[in-house]
Amino acid sequence: MSKNQLYPIFLKAHELNFLLVGGGFVGTEKLTFLLKSSPKAQVTAVSKEFNDEFLEIAESAPNVTLIQDEYQEKYLGGKHIVIAATNFPEINKQIRDEAKERFLLVNVADTPNLCDFYLGGIVTKGNLKIAISTNGKSPTTAKRLRQLLEEVLPEEVDDLLENLNAYRDTLKGDFEYKVKAMNEITGLLVEKKG
Ligand SMILES: C[C@@]1(CC(=O)O)c2cc3[nH]c(cc4nc(cc5[nH]c(cc(n2)[C@H]1CCC(=O)O)[C@@](C)(CC(=O)O)[C@@H]5CCC(=O)O)C(CC(=O)O)=C4CCC(=O)O)c(CCC(=O)O)c3CC(=O)O
Ligand SMILES: NC(=O)C1=CN([C@@H]2O[C@H](COP(=O)(O)OP(=O)(O)OC[C@H]3O[C@@H](n4cnc5c(N)ncnc54)[C@H](O)[C@@H]3O)[C@@H](O)[C@H]2O)C=CC1
């Protein structure tokens, strides 16, 4: 069996309801990266207290709602995805268990064995998005690879995608013909140097 069985997907976070519990250091980090990729993500944040940075970020995000309260099961209502980031492992576990009863997807920040999914390092260049995971082995390496790819991938990669999309729209013919034409024109991207 393969040792890496994670399956990445690309979520329309602006059409999904997130619950984030915990507005401290780790909660702030998770919110920052969620909004960096998905500025209109629909997030309800519940926390006994929010730190200043969290409040600042939430204020400039259109779809983040703050609730100053202790976590309660009722906050899971209407949510698709839950991120638990309180500083109490037993509360995080309770959030996870109650979310699982509702078949929700849960991430317990920094606690791989309680996660249904991991957050990854994310590189965005226009329409291109690359998500990076180390299968939980080294989040810092995911961060470094993110930084590296952000630097080496040119912004023009988005022009390439837009141009190819325009070319694809000009193609007449059946599906098979289009597949062939698109493969031909993009072949150079993977051609090995002699
Ligand atoms: C399993 C996972 C679960 C999850 O949280 O989703 C997880 C787990 C843990 N993180 C820990 C710590 C740190 N995490 C970061 C950073 C990031 N962590 C992220 C994801 C993930 N972290 C998931 C796996 C992703 C994968 O598969 O690779 C990133 C990619 C995405 C994001 O968080 O949005 C984001 C970088 C974003 C970016 O920069 O692009 C840094 C570095 C830093 O902040 O500079 C440190 C400090 C250094 C260190 O300790 O390693 C600890 C130890 C906690 C402790 O000891 O208490 C654990 C627990 C453990 O490893 O057992
Ligand atoms: N493995 C462990 O034994 C421990 C792990 N941690 C790590 O700490 C992380 C969180 O740490 P930080 O963000 O640095 O802490 P922090 O203290 O900056 O933030 C924790 C936040 O959770 C909120 N909170 C606490 N109890 C709550 C509740 N019942 N309902 C709603 N909100 C509540 C607090 O108000 C605070 O805003 C966890 O993700 C975990 O990785 C922290 C303590 C122990």
Coordinates of N, CA and C in Angstrom, one line a residue, residues 26 30 84-86 89 92-93 96 106-118:
V26 N -2.6 30.2 16.7 CA -2.8 29.2 15.6 C -4.0 29.5 14.8
K30 N -4.2 30.0 10.7 CA -5.1 29.2 9.8 C -6.0 30.2 9.0
A84 N -10.5 23.2 14.3 CA -10.5 23.4 15.7 C -9.0 23.9 16.1
A85 N -8.9 25.0 16.7 CA -7.6 25.6 17.1 C -7.6 26.2 18.4
T86 N -8.3 25.6 19.4 CA -8.2 26.1 20.7 C -6.9 25.6 21.4
P89 N -6.6 20.6 24.3 CA -6.7 19.4 23.5 C -8.0 18.7 23.7
N92 N -10.7 20.5 21.6 CA -10.5 20.2 20.2 C -11.0 18.8 19.9
K93 N -10.8 17.9 20.8 CA -11.2 16.5 20.6 C -12.8 16.5 20.6
R96 N -14.0 17.8 17.4 CA -13.9 16.8 16.3 C -14.9 15.7 16.4
V106 N -13.2 17.7 9.3 CA -12.6 18.4 10.5 C -11.1 18.4 10.3
N107 N -10.5 19.6 10.7 CA -9.1 19.7 10.8 C -8.8 20.2 12.2
V108 N -8.0 19.4 13.0 CA -7.6 19.9 14.3 C -6.2 20.4 14.1
A109 N -6.0 21.7 14.2 CA -4.7 22.4 13.9 C -3.6 21.7 14.6
D110 N -2.6 21.4 13.8 CA -1.4 20.8 14.4 C -1.5 19.4 15.1
T111 N -2.6 18.8 14.8 CA -2.9 17.5 15.4 C -3.3 16.4 14.3
P112 N -2.3 15.9 13.6 CA -2.6 15.1 12.4 C -3.5 13.9 12.7
N113 N -3.4 13.3 13.8 CA -4.2 12.1 14.0 C -5.7 12.4 14.2
L114 N -6.0 13.6 14.4 CA -7.4 14.0 14.6 C -8.0 14.7 13.3
C115 N -7.2 14.8 12.3 CA -7.6 15.5 11.0 C -8.2 14.6 10.0
D116 N -9.3 15.0 9.3 CA -9.8 14.4 8.1 C -9.0 14.9 6.9
F117 N -8.4 16.1 7.0 CA -7.7 16.6 5.9 C -6.6 17.6 6.5
Y118 N -5.6 17.8 5.8 CA -4.6 18.8 6.2 C -4.7 20.0 5.4

